[in-house]
Amino acid sequence: MTELYNLKLDELVSKYPFISSYFEENKLDISEHGGSTFIEFLEHFTPEQIEEYALDLNKIEIDLLEYIDQMKEFLGIEDNSVEVLSILPGKDKSGDKEGFERLDIKRSEMIAIVGPTGSGKSRLLADIEWTAQADTPTKRTILINGELPDKKWRFSSNNKLVAQLSQNMNFVMDLSVSEFLELHAKSRMVESIEEAVDKIVAEANKLSGEKFRMDTQITALSGGQSRALMIADTAILSSSPIVLIDEIENAGIDRKKALELLISSDKIVLMATHDPMLALLADRRIVINNGGIAEIIETTEKEKHRLVELEEMDKAIQEMRRRLRYGELVEN
């Protein structure tokens, strides 16, 4: 870990506030050494001090490295960078091999998963979430950056590879929006918490049909407002590099803006959908049939032109919904 050699102690404590506890527990007084690196701090001890206090400098260095790694994992702030998510074929419900050889999905790419109800769209999302290793009913294999994934992706409850956004978002904590976001920002050790909270609320209100305030209780948010808040929170604060979305079409939010926000955060986005507009917004779409991936289709230029028509139709429908919501007539 080069930070121990490059960062000054003041910088190191600022980046990892929890290491103050390590120094206190080990009775290491760094108060007058803020301008030194940790290694320089260890080197300042004289041979007499090392003998008097029974200091094992090598062990102190190793222990601090392990302490930082363990705390980062516990807090879910490890480097979760994923450049490529790969899906290797399994079998459909009939036992036949799926209709592709390998699917590589890169950062900032959006993939739609389409197919009839009950065809297996949610099963594909589950395989990705649990980084399947030919050990699920589909026998698919998931690779991360071209390699078999570390076990931490599968079994750690803190260091999540995937953020899952479901159709229904229900809060049970009695907190205001600002209190909820501040807690999350603190857990991520965000430097400017107030700035992060302001940005999340601003982005969420761009997605929601009805705006909400900082002091609104999260239990009082509507379904659409809750979904907008969690999408903005996921895009801005979540360390998960992959976002899985199951049925976003009835969420009461601006779906296009929501997807653009997630993509702009360098995340891989996969969404199961029946909505033709959302399917054509994606770079590619996975067609599921009989429990297996039957085909992978890249969105064509002609389809993108049709998307413009669909967006105009969607705007008209959303405007009609707005009028009905506020008691206006929709006669023309």
GROMACS .gro file of C-alpha atoms in nm:
model
  332
    1MET     CA    1   0.000   0.000   0.000
    2THR     CA    2   0.190   0.301  -0.131
    3GLU     CA    3  -0.023   0.545   0.074
    4LEU     CA    4   0.185   0.466   0.384
    5TYR     CA    5   0.493   0.586   0.196
    6ASN     CA    6   0.342   0.878   0.005
    7LEU     CA    7   0.073   1.038   0.224
    8LYS     CA    8   0.152   1.250   0.526
    9LEU     CA    9  -0.006   1.130   0.851
   10ASP     CA   10  -0.249   1.423   0.850
   11GLU     CA   11  -0.355   1.324   0.498
   12LEU     CA   12  -0.380   0.958   0.591
   13VAL     CA   13  -0.603   1.031   0.891
   14SER     CA   14  -0.815   1.263   0.678
   15LYS     CA   15  -0.863   0.989   0.419
   16TYR     CA   16  -0.917   0.710   0.673
   17PRO     CA   17  -1.046   0.871   0.996
   18PHE     CA   18  -1.084   0.530   1.159
   19ILE     CA   19  -0.706   0.480   1.182
   20SER     CA   20  -0.695   0.726   1.472
   21SER     CA   21  -0.835   0.442   1.682
   22TYR     CA   22  -0.548   0.218   1.571
   23PHE     CA   23  -0.289   0.470   1.686
   24GLU     CA   24  -0.465   0.524   2.019
   25GLU     CA   25  -0.505   0.151   2.088
   26ASN     CA   26  -0.136   0.093   2.015
   27LYS     CA   27  -0.029   0.401   2.216
   28LEU     CA   28   0.138   0.562   1.917
   29ASP     CA   29   0.139   0.940   1.961
   30ILE     CA   30   0.135   1.099   1.613
   31SER     CA   31   0.020   1.444   1.729
   32GLU     CA   32   0.354   1.608   1.649
   33HIS     CA   33   0.422   1.411   1.329
   34GLY     CA   34   0.136   1.517   1.102
   35GLY     CA   35   0.379   1.633   0.833
   36SER     CA   36   0.558   1.296   0.819
   37THR     CA   37   0.457   0.977   0.643
   38PHE     CA   38   0.377   0.674   0.856
   39ILE     CA   39   0.706   0.512   0.755
   40GLU     CA   40   0.896   0.829   0.849
   41PHE     CA   41   0.712   0.827   1.181
   42LEU     CA   42   0.830   0.471   1.252
   43GLU     CA   43   1.186   0.566   1.159
   44HIS     CA   44   1.195   0.845   1.419
   45PHE     CA   45   1.209   0.594   1.707
   46THR     CA   46   1.560   0.554   1.852
   47PRO     CA   47   1.705   0.208   1.923
   48GLU     CA   48   1.665   0.285   2.295
   49GLN     CA   49   1.292   0.364   2.253
   50ILE     CA   50   1.238   0.052   2.045
   51GLU     CA   51   1.395  -0.159   2.320
   52GLU     CA   52   1.226   0.025   2.608
   53TYR     CA   53   0.874   0.001   2.459
   54ALA     CA   54   0.931  -0.343   2.296
   55LEU     CA   55   0.833  -0.205   1.957
   56ASP     CA   56   0.819  -0.434   1.655
   57LEU     CA   57   0.816  -0.174   1.378
   58ASN     CA   58   0.769  -0.427   1.100
   59LYS     CA   59   0.468  -0.579   1.277
   60ILE     CA   60   0.319  -0.233   1.342
   61GLU     CA   61   0.338  -0.157   0.970
   62ILE     CA   62   0.182  -0.491   0.869
   63ASP     CA   63  -0.091  -0.461   1.134
   64LEU     CA   64  -0.187  -0.113   1.014
   65LEU     CA   65  -0.215  -0.236   0.655
   66GLU     CA   66  -0.441  -0.522   0.764
   67TYR     CA   67  -0.645  -0.286   0.984
   68ILE     CA   68  -0.708  -0.048   0.692
   69ASP     CA   69  -0.801  -0.335   0.458
   70GLN     CA   70  -1.041  -0.487   0.710
   71MET     CA   71  -1.208  -0.154   0.787
   72LYS     CA   72  -1.244  -0.071   0.419
   73GLU     CA   73  -1.412  -0.406   0.361
   74PHE     CA   74  -1.636  -0.365   0.666
   75LEU     CA   75  -1.744  -0.018   0.554
   76GLY     CA   76  -1.782  -0.122   0.191
   77ILE     CA   77  -1.534   0.132   0.057
   78GLU     CA   78  -1.290  -0.099  -0.118
   79ASP     CA   79  -1.198  -0.040  -0.479
   80ASN     CA   80  -1.486  -0.208  -0.659
   81SER     CA   81  -1.383  -0.108  -1.009
   82VAL     CA   82  -1.528  -0.332  -1.277
   83GLU     CA   83  -1.419  -0.264  -1.633
   84VAL     CA   84  -1.596  -0.563  -1.788
   85LEU     CA   85  -1.875  -0.795  -1.673
   86SER     CA   86  -1.882  -1.118  -1.876
   87ILE     CA   87  -2.161  -1.375  -1.904
   88LEU     CA   88  -2.072  -1.724  -2.025
   89PRO     CA   89  -2.358  -1.942  -2.157
   90GLY     CA   90  -2.548  -2.198  -1.959
   91LYS     CA   91  -2.862  -2.390  -2.054
   92ASP     CA   92  -3.231  -2.311  -2.100
   93LYS     CA   93  -3.517  -2.498  -1.932
   94SER     CA   94  -3.498  -2.773  -2.195
   95GLY     CA   95  -3.129  -2.830  -2.128
   96ASP     CA   96  -3.017  -2.677  -2.457
   97LYS     CA   97  -2.714  -2.447  -2.468
   98GLU     CA   98  -2.794  -2.077  -2.474
   99GLY     CA   99  -2.772  -1.899  -2.810
  100PHE     CA  100  -2.446  -1.705  -2.763
  101GLU     CA  101  -2.078  -1.771  -2.693
  102ARG     CA  102  -1.988  -1.490  -2.453
  103LEU     CA  103  -2.131  -1.150  -2.363
  104ASP     CA  104  -1.892  -0.875  -2.245
  105ILE     CA  105  -2.052  -0.565  -2.093
  106LYS     CA  106  -1.834  -0.259  -2.029
  107ARG     CA  107  -1.862   0.038  -1.793
  108SER     CA  108  -2.123   0.301  -1.887
  109GLU     CA  109  -2.302   0.046  -2.104
  110MET     CA  110  -2.675  -0.013  -2.074
  111ILE     CA  111  -2.826  -0.354  -2.146
  112ALA     CA  112  -3.199  -0.428  -2.167
  113ILE     CA  113  -3.330  -0.775  -2.082
  114VAL     CA  114  -3.652  -0.854  -2.267
  115GLY     CA  115  -3.880  -1.154  -2.297
  116PRO     CA  116  -4.226  -1.280  -2.203
  117THR     CA  117  -4.339  -1.284  -1.841
  118GLY     CA  118  -4.190  -1.588  -1.669
  119SER     CA  119  -3.924  -1.637  -1.937
  120GLY     CA  120  -3.631  -1.599  -1.696
  121LYS     CA  121  -3.537  -1.230  -1.693
  122SER     CA  122  -3.520  -1.213  -1.313
  123ARG     CA  123  -3.315  -1.533  -1.306
  124LEU     CA  124  -3.049  -1.367  -1.522
  125LEU     CA  125  -3.038  -1.069  -1.284
  126ALA     CA  126  -3.001  -1.310  -0.991
  127ASP     CA  127  -2.715  -1.495  -1.166
  128ILE     CA  128  -2.530  -1.166  -1.207
  129GLU     CA  129  -2.598  -1.051  -0.851
  130TRP     CA  130  -2.455  -1.374  -0.706
  131THR     CA  131  -2.178  -1.403  -0.967
  132ALA     CA  132  -2.295  -1.750  -1.067
  133GLN     CA  133  -2.025  -2.012  -1.120
  134ALA     CA  134  -2.224  -2.279  -1.306
  135ASP     CA  135  -2.395  -2.343  -0.970
  136THR     CA  136  -2.743  -2.203  -1.041
  137PRO     CA  137  -3.031  -2.365  -1.235
  138THR     CA  138  -2.910  -2.198  -1.557
  139LYS     CA  139  -2.547  -2.317  -1.517
  140ARG     CA  140  -2.424  -1.973  -1.631
  141THR     CA  141  -2.082  -1.840  -1.533
  142ILE     CA  142  -2.012  -1.475  -1.450
  143LEU     CA  143  -1.663  -1.326  -1.489
  144ILE     CA  144  -1.542  -0.994  -1.347
  145ASN     CA  145  -1.269  -0.820  -1.549
  146GLY     CA  146  -1.214  -1.145  -1.739
  147GLU     CA  147  -1.151  -1.354  -1.428
  148LEU     CA  148  -1.343  -1.571  -1.185
  149PRO     CA  149  -1.475  -1.330  -0.919
  150ASP     CA  150  -1.329  -1.302  -0.572
  151LYS     CA  151  -1.535  -1.477  -0.305
  152LYS     CA  152  -1.599  -1.141  -0.140
  153TRP     CA  153  -1.841  -1.056  -0.421
  154ARG     CA  154  -2.051  -1.359  -0.333
  155PHE     CA  155  -2.043  -1.377   0.043
  156SER     CA  156  -1.977  -1.028   0.183
  157SER     CA  157  -2.281  -0.829   0.294
  158ASN     CA  158  -2.085  -0.501   0.295
  159ASN     CA  159  -1.864  -0.504  -0.011
  160LYS     CA  160  -2.135  -0.525  -0.276
  161LEU     CA  161  -2.063  -0.572  -0.642
  162VAL     CA  162  -2.425  -0.504  -0.733
  163ALA     CA  163  -2.688  -0.245  -0.644
  164GLN     CA  164  -3.037  -0.383  -0.697
  165LEU     CA  165  -3.328  -0.147  -0.767
  166SER     CA  166  -3.664  -0.319  -0.737
  167GLN     CA  167  -4.007  -0.195  -0.838
  168ASN     CA  168  -4.112  -0.119  -0.479
  169MET     CA  169  -3.893   0.083  -0.243
  170ASN     CA  170  -4.016   0.083   0.117
  171PHE     CA  171  -3.844   0.271   0.400
  172VAL     CA  172  -3.891   0.174   0.764
  173MET     CA  173  -3.655   0.421   0.936
  174ASP     CA  174  -3.802   0.733   1.094
  175LEU     CA  175  -3.557   0.979   0.940
  176SER     CA  176  -3.578   1.286   0.721
  177VAL     CA  177  -3.436   1.273   0.369
  178SER     CA  178  -3.132   1.475   0.475
  179GLU     CA  179  -3.067   1.258   0.784
  180PHE     CA  180  -3.090   0.940   0.579
  181LEU     CA  181  -2.849   1.068   0.313
  182GLU     CA  182  -2.607   1.208   0.571
  183LEU     CA  183  -2.584   0.866   0.736
  184HIS     CA  184  -2.506   0.703   0.404
  185ALA     CA  185  -2.252   0.972   0.310
  186LYS     CA  186  -2.075   0.933   0.647
  187SER     CA  187  -2.057   0.555   0.603
  188ARG     CA  188  -1.887   0.616   0.267
  189MET     CA  189  -1.650   0.868   0.426
  190VAL     CA  190  -1.751   1.138   0.182
  191GLU     CA  191  -1.542   1.451   0.233
  192SER     CA  192  -1.815   1.706   0.161
  193ILE     CA  193  -2.131   1.550   0.305
  194GLU     CA  194  -2.350   1.858   0.265
  195GLU     CA  195  -2.253   1.894  -0.100
  196ALA     CA  196  -2.324   1.526  -0.169
  197VAL     CA  197  -2.664   1.541   0.002
  198ASP     CA  198  -2.763   1.857  -0.191
  199LYS     CA  199  -2.662   1.693  -0.520
  200ILE     CA  200  -2.857   1.373  -0.452
  201VAL     CA  201  -3.176   1.560  -0.362
  202ALA     CA  202  -3.141   1.789  -0.665
  203GLU     CA  203  -3.096   1.492  -0.900
  204ALA     CA  204  -3.379   1.298  -0.735
  205ASN     CA  205  -3.617   1.591  -0.781
  206LYS     CA  206  -3.530   1.599  -1.151
  207LEU     CA  207  -3.648   1.238  -1.176
  208SER     CA  208  -3.957   1.257  -0.957
  209GLY     CA  209  -4.292   1.378  -1.085
  210GLU     CA  210  -4.350   1.550  -0.751
  211LYS     CA  211  -4.065   1.728  -0.575
  212PHE     CA  212  -3.981   1.674  -0.208
  213ARG     CA  213  -3.778   1.864   0.052
  214MET     CA  214  -3.478   1.785   0.269
  215ASP     CA  215  -3.693   1.771   0.583
  216THR     CA  216  -3.950   1.533   0.433
  217GLN     CA  217  -3.966   1.206   0.628
  218ILE     CA  218  -3.854   0.920   0.407
  219THR     CA  219  -4.153   0.714   0.524
  220ALA     CA  220  -4.378   0.988   0.381
  221LEU     CA  221  -4.229   0.969   0.030
  222SER     CA  222  -4.448   0.836  -0.249
  223GLY     CA  223  -4.340   0.532  -0.448
  224GLY     CA  224  -4.204   0.749  -0.728
  225GLN     CA  225  -4.022   0.981  -0.489
  226SER     CA  226  -3.865   0.686  -0.305
  227ARG     CA  227  -3.749   0.534  -0.632
  228ALA     CA  228  -3.606   0.867  -0.750
  229LEU     CA  229  -3.419   0.913  -0.421
  230MET     CA  230  -3.264   0.566  -0.432
  231ILE     CA  231  -3.162   0.596  -0.797
  232ALA     CA  232  -2.988   0.930  -0.730
  233ASP     CA  233  -2.831   0.787  -0.413
  234THR     CA  234  -2.707   0.480  -0.603
  235ALA     CA  235  -2.562   0.690  -0.884
  236ILE     CA  236  -2.380   0.937  -0.659
  237LEU     CA  237  -2.292   0.750  -0.337
  238SER     CA  238  -2.306   0.376  -0.400
  239SER     CA  239  -1.973   0.200  -0.448
  240SER     CA  240  -2.143  -0.082  -0.640
  241PRO     CA  241  -2.018  -0.076  -1.002
  242ILE     CA  242  -2.312  -0.275  -1.141
  243VAL     CA  243  -2.678  -0.172  -1.118
  244LEU     CA  244  -2.958  -0.422  -1.180
  245ILE     CA  245  -3.308  -0.287  -1.240
  246ASP     CA  246  -3.622  -0.500  -1.244
  247GLU     CA  247  -3.917  -0.326  -1.409
  248ILE     CA  248  -3.859   0.052  -1.394
  249GLU     CA  249  -4.149   0.143  -1.624
  250ASN     CA  250  -4.415   0.189  -1.354
  251ALA     CA  251  -4.198   0.371  -1.103
  252GLY     CA  252  -4.349   0.720  -1.142
  253ILE     CA  253  -4.018   0.879  -1.245
  254ASP     CA  254  -3.849   1.017  -1.555
  255ARG     CA  255  -3.706   0.685  -1.671
  256LYS     CA  256  -3.476   0.824  -1.939
  257LYS     CA  257  -3.315   1.075  -1.702
  258ALA     CA  258  -3.279   0.803  -1.439
  259LEU     CA  259  -3.089   0.575  -1.675
  260GLU     CA  260  -2.873   0.861  -1.805
  261LEU     CA  261  -2.780   0.951  -1.446
  262LEU     CA  262  -2.672   0.595  -1.368
  263ILE     CA  263  -2.471   0.564  -1.690
  264SER     CA  264  -2.297   0.897  -1.629
  265SER     CA  265  -2.163   0.749  -1.304
  266ASP     CA  266  -1.959   0.490  -1.501
  267LYS     CA  267  -2.179   0.204  -1.387
  268ILE     CA  268  -2.283  -0.104  -1.582
  269VAL     CA  269  -2.663  -0.102  -1.601
  270LEU     CA  270  -2.882  -0.403  -1.680
  271MET     CA  271  -3.260  -0.369  -1.672
  272ALA     CA  272  -3.539  -0.618  -1.721
  273THR     CA  273  -3.818  -0.440  -1.903
  274HIS     CA  274  -4.135  -0.473  -2.112
  275ASP     CA  275  -4.120  -0.107  -2.217
  276PRO     CA  276  -4.017  -0.064  -2.585
  277MET     CA  277  -3.879   0.285  -2.517
  278LEU     CA  278  -3.648   0.159  -2.243
  279ALA     CA  279  -3.544  -0.141  -2.450
  280LEU     CA  280  -3.440   0.083  -2.739
  281LEU     CA  281  -3.258   0.324  -2.507
  282ALA     CA  282  -3.017   0.041  -2.429
  283ASP     CA  283  -2.701  -0.024  -2.630
  284ARG     CA  284  -2.798  -0.390  -2.664
  285ARG     CA  285  -3.082  -0.613  -2.554
  286ILE     CA  286  -3.074  -0.968  -2.430
  287VAL     CA  287  -3.371  -1.173  -2.548
  288ILE     CA  288  -3.479  -1.438  -2.294
  289ASN     CA  289  -3.690  -1.736  -2.397
  290ASN     CA  290  -3.763  -2.063  -2.218
  291GLY     CA  291  -3.528  -1.969  -1.934
  292GLY     CA  292  -3.227  -1.908  -2.156
  293ILE     CA  293  -3.061  -1.628  -2.353
  294ALA     CA  294  -3.190  -1.686  -2.705
  295GLU     CA  295  -3.033  -1.384  -2.876
  296ILE     CA  296  -2.831  -1.067  -2.819
  297ILE     CA  297  -2.934  -0.774  -3.040
  298GLU     CA  298  -2.749  -0.446  -3.089
  299THR     CA  299  -2.978  -0.145  -3.119
  300THR     CA  300  -2.978  -0.035  -3.485
  301GLU     CA  301  -2.983   0.318  -3.626
  302LYS     CA  302  -3.334   0.265  -3.760
  303GLU     CA  303  -3.449   0.160  -3.414
  304LYS     CA  304  -3.294   0.473  -3.265
  305HIS     CA  305  -3.503   0.679  -3.509
  306ARG     CA  306  -3.814   0.493  -3.393
  307LEU     CA  307  -3.709   0.573  -3.037
  308VAL     CA  308  -3.760   0.944  -3.111
  309GLU     CA  309  -4.123   0.868  -3.201
  310LEU     CA  310  -4.169   0.662  -2.887
  311GLU     CA  311  -4.027   0.942  -2.671
  312GLU     CA  312  -4.277   1.190  -2.817
  313MET     CA  313  -4.561   0.947  -2.747
  314ASP     CA  314  -4.431   0.895  -2.394
  315LYS     CA  315  -4.418   1.271  -2.333
  316ALA     CA  316  -4.782   1.298  -2.437
  317ILE     CA  317  -4.880   1.015  -2.200
  318GLN     CA  318  -4.683   1.167  -1.912
  319GLU     CA  319  -4.847   1.505  -1.969
  320MET     CA  320  -5.188   1.340  -1.967
  321ARG     CA  321  -5.103   1.171  -1.638
  322ARG     CA  322  -4.993   1.506  -1.495
  323ARG     CA  323  -5.322   1.670  -1.595
  324LEU     CA  324  -5.528   1.391  -1.444
  325ARG     CA  325  -5.320   1.402  -1.124
  326TYR     CA  326  -5.394   1.774  -1.078
  327GLY     CA  327  -5.760   1.757  -1.174
  328GLU     CA  328  -5.726   1.907  -1.523
  329LEU     CA  329  -5.932   1.801  -1.825
  330VAL     CA  330  -5.767   1.599  -2.103
  331GLU     CA  331  -6.009   1.677  -2.382
  332ASN     CA  332  -5.737   1.788  -2.624
   0.00000   0.00000   0.00000
